[in-house]
XYZ file of N, CA and C in Angstrom:
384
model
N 104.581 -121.839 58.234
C 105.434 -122.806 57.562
C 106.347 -122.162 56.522
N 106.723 -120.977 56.542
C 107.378 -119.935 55.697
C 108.697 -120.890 55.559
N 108.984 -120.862 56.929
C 110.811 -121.206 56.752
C 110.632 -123.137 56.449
N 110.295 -123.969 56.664
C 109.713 -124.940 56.355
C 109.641 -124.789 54.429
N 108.820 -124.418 54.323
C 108.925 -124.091 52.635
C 110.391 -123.535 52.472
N 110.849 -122.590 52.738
C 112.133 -122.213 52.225
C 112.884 -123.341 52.237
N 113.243 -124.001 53.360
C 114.331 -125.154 53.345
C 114.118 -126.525 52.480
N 112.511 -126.922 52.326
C 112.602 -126.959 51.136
C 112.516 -127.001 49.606
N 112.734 -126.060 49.324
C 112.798 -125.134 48.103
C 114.130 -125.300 48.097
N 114.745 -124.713 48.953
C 116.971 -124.930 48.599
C 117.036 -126.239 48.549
N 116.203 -127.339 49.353
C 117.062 -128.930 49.314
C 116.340 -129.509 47.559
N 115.601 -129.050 47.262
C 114.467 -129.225 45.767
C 116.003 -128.311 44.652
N 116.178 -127.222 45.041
C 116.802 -126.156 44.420
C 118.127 -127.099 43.785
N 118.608 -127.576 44.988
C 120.290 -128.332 44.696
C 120.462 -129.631 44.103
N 119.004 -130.232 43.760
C 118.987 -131.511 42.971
C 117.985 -131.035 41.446
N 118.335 -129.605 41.520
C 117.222 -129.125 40.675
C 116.222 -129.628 39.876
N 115.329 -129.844 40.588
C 113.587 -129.582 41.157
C 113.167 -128.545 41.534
N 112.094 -128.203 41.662
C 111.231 -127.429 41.971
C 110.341 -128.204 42.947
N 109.875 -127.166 43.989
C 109.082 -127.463 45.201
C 107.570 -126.693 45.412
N 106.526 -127.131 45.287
C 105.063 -127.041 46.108
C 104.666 -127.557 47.186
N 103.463 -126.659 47.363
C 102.509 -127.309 48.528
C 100.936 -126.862 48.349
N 100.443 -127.594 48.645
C 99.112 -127.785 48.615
C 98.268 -127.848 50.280
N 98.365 -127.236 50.735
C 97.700 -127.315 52.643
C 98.788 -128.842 52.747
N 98.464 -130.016 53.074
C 99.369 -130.890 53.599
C 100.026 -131.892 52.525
N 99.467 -131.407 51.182
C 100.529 -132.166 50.101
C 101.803 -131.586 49.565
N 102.808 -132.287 50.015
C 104.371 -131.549 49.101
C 104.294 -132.136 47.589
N 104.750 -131.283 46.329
C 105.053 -132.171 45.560
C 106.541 -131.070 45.395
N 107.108 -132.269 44.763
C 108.921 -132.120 43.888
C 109.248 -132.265 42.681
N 109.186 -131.472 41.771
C 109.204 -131.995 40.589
C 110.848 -131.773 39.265
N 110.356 -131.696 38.543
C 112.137 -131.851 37.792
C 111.708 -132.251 35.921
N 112.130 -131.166 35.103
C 111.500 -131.563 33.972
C 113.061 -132.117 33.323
N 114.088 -131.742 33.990
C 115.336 -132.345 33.655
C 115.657 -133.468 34.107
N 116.709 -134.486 33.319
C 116.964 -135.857 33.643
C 118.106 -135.991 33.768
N 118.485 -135.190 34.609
C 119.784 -134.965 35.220
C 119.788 -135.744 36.652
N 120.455 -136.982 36.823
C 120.226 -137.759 38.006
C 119.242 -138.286 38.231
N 118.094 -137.521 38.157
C 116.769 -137.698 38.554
C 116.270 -138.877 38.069
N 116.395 -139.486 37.043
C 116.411 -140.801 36.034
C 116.618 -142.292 36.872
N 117.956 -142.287 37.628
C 118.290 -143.276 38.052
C 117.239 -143.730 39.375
N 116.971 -144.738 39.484
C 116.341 -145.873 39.997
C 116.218 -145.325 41.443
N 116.934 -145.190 42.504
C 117.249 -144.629 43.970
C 117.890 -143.862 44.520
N 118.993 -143.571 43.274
C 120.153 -142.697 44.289
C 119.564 -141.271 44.567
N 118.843 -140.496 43.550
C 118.397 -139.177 43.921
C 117.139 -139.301 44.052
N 116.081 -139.591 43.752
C 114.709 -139.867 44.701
C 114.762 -140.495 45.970
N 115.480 -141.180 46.329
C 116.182 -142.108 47.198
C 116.701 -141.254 48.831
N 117.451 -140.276 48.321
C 118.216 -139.297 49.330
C 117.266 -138.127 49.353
N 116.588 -137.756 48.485
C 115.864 -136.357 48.772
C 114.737 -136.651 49.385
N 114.252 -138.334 49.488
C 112.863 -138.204 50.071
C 113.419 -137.834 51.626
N 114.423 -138.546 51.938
C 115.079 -138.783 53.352
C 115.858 -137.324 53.935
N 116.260 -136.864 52.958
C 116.540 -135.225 53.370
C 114.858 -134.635 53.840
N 113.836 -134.661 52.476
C 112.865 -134.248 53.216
C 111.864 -134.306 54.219
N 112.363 -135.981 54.484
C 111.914 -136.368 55.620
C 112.575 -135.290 56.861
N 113.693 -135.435 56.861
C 114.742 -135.027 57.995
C 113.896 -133.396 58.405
N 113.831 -132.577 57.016
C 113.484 -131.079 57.200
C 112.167 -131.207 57.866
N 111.309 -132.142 57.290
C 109.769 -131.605 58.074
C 109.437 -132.072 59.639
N 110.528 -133.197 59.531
C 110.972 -133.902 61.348
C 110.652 -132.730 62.128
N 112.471 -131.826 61.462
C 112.540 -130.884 62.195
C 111.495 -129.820 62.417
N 110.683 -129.600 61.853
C 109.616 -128.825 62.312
C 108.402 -129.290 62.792
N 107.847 -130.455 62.997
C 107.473 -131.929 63.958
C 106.573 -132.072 62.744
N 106.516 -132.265 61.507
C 105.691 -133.499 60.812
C 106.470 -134.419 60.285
N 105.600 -135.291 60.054
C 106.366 -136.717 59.462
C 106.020 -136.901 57.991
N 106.723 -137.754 57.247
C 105.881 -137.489 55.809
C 105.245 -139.566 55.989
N 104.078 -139.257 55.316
C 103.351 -140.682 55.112
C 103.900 -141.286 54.323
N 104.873 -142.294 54.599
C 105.115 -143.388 53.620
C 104.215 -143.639 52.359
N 103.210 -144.262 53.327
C 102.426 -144.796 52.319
C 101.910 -144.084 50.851
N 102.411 -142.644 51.212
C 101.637 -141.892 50.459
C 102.263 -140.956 49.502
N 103.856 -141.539 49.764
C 105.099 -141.350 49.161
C 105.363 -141.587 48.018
N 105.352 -140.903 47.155
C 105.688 -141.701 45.430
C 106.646 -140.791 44.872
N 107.470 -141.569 43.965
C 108.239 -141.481 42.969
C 107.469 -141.735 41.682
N 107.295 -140.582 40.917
C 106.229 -140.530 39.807
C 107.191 -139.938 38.169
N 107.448 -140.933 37.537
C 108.133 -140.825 36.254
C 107.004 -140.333 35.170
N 108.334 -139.468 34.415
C 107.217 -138.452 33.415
C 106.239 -140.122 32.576
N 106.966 -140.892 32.271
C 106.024 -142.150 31.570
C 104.341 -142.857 31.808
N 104.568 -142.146 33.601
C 103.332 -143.099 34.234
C 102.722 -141.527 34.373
N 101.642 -141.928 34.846
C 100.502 -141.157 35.340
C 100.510 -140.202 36.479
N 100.895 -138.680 36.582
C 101.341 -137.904 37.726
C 100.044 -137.578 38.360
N 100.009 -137.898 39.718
C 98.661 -137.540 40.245
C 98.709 -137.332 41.310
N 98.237 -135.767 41.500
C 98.691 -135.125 42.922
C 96.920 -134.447 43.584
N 96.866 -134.487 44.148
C 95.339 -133.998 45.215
C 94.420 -134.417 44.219
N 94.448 -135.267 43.797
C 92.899 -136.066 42.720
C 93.167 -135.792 41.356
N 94.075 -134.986 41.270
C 94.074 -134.327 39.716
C 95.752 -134.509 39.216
N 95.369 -134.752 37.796
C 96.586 -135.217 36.739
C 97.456 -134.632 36.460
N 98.608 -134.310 36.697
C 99.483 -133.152 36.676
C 101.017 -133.367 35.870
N 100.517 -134.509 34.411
C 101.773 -134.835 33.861
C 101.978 -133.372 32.849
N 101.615 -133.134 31.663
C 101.176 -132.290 30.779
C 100.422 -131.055 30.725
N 99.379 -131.163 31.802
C 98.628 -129.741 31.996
C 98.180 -130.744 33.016
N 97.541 -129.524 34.030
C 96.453 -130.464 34.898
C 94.987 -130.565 34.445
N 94.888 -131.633 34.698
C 93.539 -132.141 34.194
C 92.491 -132.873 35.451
N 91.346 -133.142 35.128
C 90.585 -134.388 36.054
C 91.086 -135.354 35.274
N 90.750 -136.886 36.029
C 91.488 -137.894 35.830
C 90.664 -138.671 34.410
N 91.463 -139.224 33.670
C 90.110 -140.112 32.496
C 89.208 -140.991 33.100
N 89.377 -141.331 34.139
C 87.961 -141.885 34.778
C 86.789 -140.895 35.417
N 87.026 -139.753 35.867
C 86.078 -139.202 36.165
C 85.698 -138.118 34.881
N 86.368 -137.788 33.651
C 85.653 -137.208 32.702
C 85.078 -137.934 31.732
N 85.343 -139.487 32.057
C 84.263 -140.198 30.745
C 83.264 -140.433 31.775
N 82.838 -140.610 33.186
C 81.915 -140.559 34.096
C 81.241 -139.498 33.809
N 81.643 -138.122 33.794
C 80.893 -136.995 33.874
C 80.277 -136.893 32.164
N 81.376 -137.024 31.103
C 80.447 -137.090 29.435
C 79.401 -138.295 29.777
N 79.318 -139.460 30.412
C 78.308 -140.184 30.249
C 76.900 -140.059 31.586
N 76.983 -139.465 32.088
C 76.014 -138.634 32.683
C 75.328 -137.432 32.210
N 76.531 -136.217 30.964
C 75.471 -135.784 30.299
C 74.832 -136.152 29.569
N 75.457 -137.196 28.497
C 74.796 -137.970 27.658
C 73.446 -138.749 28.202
N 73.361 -139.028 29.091
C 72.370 -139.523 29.957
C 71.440 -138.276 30.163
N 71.704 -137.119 30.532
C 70.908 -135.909 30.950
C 70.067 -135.549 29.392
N 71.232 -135.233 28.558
C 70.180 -135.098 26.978
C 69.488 -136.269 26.802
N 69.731 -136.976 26.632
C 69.097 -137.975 25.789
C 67.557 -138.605 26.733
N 67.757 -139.188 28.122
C 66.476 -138.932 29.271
C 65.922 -137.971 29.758
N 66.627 -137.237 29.798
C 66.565 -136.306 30.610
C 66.611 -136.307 31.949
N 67.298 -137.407 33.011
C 67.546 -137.472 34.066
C 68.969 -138.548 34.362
N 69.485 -138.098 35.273
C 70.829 -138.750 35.625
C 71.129 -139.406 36.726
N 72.373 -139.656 37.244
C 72.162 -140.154 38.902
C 72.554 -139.050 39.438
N 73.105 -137.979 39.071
C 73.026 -136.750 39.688
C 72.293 -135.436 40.076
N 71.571 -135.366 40.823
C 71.219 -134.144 41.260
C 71.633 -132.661 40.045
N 70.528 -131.779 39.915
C 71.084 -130.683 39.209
C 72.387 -129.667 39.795
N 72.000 -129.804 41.129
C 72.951 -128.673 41.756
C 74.457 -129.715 41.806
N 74.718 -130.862 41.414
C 75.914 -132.138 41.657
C 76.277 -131.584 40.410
N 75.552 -132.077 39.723
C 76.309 -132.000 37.985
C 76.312 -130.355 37.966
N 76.009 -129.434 38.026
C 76.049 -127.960 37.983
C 77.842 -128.122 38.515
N 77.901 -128.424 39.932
C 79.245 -128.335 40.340
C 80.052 -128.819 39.828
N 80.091 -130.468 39.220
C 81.114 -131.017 38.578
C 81.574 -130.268 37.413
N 80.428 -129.615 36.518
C 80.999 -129.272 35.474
C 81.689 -127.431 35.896
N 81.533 -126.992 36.867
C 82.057 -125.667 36.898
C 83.402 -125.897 38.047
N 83.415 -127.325 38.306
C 84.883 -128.113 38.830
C 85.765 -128.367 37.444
N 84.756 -128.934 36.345
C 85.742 -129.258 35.366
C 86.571 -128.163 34.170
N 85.417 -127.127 34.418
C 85.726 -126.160 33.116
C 86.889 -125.056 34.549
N 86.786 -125.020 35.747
C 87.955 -124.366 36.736
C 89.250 -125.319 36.442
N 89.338 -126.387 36.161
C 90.431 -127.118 36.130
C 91.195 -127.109 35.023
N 90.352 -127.568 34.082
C 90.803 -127.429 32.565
C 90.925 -125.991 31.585
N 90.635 -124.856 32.391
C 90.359 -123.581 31.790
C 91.530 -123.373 30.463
């Protein structure tokens, strides 16, 4: 998917954005509010350009799964928060503080040792 990424990276490049991928997630992003601001005209045409590019190399992009994500609301890309730094989401780190709090204080949780072992060496990899 080399040339796939390149094309777009230049169509991201010329509405300047910046372009990722994640195995089958694209994200597009833009810390400038240059166009990018208005309501449809440039989120509007670049989803449909990037529709057009990944056509051409036979994927489709999921509607449904399509967002236009303003710095105001909540950016959230493969499970994790990606306005400010990436983070886990505030629902799953007041889940995980109230499960340890549960672990000190009983000393047992609804998690398994080897569960909570992972969550927290998921959370301290994320938040490093």
């Amino acid at each position: 998917n080399y040339t796939l990424d390149a094309r777009l990276t230049a169509a991201a490049t010329t509405i300047g954005a910046s372009y990722s991928r994640y195995a089958d997630d694209l994200a597009f992003s833009s810390s400038s509010s240059t166009g990018v601001t208005t309501q449809t005209s440039i989120p509007g045409l670049f989803i449909s350009d990037a529709s057009h590019i990944c056509h051409a190399f036979g994927y489709r992009l999921n509607r449904r799964k399509t967002r236009v994500m303003r710095s105001h609301q909540r950016q959230q890309l493969t499970g994790l928060v990606v306005n400010e730094r990436v983070r886990l989401p505030r629902e799953t780190r007041r889940r995980l503080r109230a499960i340890e709090h549960q672990r000190r204080r009983r000393g047992e949780c609804s998690l398994s040792d080897e569960q909570l072992a992972g969550w927290q060496a998921f959370r301290a990899m994320v938040e490093k």
